[in-house]
Short mmCIF file of C-alpha atoms in Angstrom, two decimals:
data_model
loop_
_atom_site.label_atom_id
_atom_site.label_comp_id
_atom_site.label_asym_id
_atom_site.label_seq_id
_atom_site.Cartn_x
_atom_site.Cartn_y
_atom_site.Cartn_z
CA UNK A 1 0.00 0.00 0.00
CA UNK A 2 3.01 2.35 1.04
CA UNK A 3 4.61 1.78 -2.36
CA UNK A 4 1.48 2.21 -4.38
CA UNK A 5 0.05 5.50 -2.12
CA UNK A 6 4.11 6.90 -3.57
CA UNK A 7 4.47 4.98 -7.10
CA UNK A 8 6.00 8.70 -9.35
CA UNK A 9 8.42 9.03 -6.01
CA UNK A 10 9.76 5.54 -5.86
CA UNK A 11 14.01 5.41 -5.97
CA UNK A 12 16.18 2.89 -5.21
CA UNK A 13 20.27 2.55 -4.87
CA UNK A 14 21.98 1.06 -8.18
CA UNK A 15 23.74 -0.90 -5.28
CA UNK A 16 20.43 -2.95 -4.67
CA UNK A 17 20.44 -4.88 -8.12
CA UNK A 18 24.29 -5.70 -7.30
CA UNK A 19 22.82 -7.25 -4.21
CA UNK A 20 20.28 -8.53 -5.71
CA UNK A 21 22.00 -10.51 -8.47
CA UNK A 22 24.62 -11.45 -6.18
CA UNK A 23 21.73 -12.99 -3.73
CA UNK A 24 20.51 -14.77 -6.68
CA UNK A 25 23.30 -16.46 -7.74
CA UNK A 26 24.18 -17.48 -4.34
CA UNK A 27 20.68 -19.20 -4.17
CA UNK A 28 19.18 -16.78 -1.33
CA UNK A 29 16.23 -15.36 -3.78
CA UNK A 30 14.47 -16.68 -6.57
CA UNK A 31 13.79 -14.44 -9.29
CA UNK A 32 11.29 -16.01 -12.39
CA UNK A 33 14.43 -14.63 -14.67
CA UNK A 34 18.31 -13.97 -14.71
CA UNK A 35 18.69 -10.53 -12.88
CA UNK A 36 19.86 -8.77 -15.99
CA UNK A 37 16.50 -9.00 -17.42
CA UNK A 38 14.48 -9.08 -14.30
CA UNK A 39 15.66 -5.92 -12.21
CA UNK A 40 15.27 -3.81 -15.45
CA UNK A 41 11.73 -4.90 -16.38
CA UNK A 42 10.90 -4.87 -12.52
CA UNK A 43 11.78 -1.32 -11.81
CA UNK A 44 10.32 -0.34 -15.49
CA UNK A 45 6.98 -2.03 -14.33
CA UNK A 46 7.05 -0.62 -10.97
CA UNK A 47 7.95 3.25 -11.65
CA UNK A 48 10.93 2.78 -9.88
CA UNK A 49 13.65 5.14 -10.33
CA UNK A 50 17.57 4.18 -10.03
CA UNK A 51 20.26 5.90 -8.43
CA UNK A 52 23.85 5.89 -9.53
CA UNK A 53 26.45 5.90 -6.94
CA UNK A 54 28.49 9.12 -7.26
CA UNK A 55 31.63 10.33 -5.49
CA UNK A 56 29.79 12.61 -3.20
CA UNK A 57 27.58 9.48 -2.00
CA UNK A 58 30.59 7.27 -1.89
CA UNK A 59 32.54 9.45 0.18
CA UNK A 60 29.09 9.65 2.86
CA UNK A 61 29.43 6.10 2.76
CA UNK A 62 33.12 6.11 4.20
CA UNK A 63 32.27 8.36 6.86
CA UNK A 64 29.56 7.04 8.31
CA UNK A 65 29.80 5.75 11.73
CA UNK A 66 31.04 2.20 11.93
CA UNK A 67 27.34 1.10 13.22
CA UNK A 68 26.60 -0.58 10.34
CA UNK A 69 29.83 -2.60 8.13
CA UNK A 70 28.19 -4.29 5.04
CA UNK A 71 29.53 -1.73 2.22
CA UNK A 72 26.13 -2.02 0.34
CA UNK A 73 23.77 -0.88 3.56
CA UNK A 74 26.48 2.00 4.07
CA UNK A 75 25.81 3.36 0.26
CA UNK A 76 21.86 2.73 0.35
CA UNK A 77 22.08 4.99 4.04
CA UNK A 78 24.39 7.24 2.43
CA UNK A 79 21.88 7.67 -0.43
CA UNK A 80 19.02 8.49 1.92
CA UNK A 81 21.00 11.13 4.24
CA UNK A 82 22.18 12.94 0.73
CA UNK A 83 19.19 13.14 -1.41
CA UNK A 84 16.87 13.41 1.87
CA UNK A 85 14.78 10.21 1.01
CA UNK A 86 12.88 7.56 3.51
CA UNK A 87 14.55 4.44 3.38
CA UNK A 88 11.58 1.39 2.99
CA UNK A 89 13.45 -1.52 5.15
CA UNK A 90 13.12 -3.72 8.58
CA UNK A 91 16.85 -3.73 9.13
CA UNK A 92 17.03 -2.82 12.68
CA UNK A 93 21.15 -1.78 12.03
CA UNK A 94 19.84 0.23 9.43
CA UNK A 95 17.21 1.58 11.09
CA UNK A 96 19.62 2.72 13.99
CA UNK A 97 21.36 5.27 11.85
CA UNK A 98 21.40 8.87 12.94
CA UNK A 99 19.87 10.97 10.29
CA UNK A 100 18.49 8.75 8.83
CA UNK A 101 14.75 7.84 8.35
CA UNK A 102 12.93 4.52 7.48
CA UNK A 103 9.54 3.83 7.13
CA UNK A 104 7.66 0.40 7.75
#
């Protein structure tokens, strides 16, 4: 409902289909296709809007305190804090981040 309610305003980290394919080809989700044609067609279907990583959010990343390690979290957190976005996720380490704000 929260994604539908916010479809035009929908963004998400070019970091997250790295995960994503790497998740897949480790067996931990199933996707109906090879991520190179799914992730595309997915955020096509769904409105959703990627995000390149630039210097400027690379260099949040690396200065972030060390709360949270996984390199890939650090970027999508780094994303939110720079463009001033909501970050949709249950990820309590996430979620712990000072300035920054998740929803769900």
């Amino acid at each position: 409902e929260l994604i539908e309610k916010n479809s035009e305003n929908l963004f998400i980290s070019s970091i997250s289909a790295f995960e994503i394919g790497i998740k897949h080809r480790k067996g931990r989700i199933l996707l109906p296709q090879e991520p190179e044609k799914w992730i595309p067609q997915a955020l096509s279907f769904h409105g959703i809007h990627d995000i390149p990583i630039d210097c400027h959010i690379a260099e949040q990343a690396t200065s972030l305190p060390a709360v949270h390690r996984d390199p890939c979290d650090r970027i999508i957190i780094a994303t939110a804090q720079i463009r001033g976005m909501k970050i949709l996720t249950l990820d309590k380490l996430i979620r712990s981040f000072p300035d920054t704000e998740c929803v769900w």
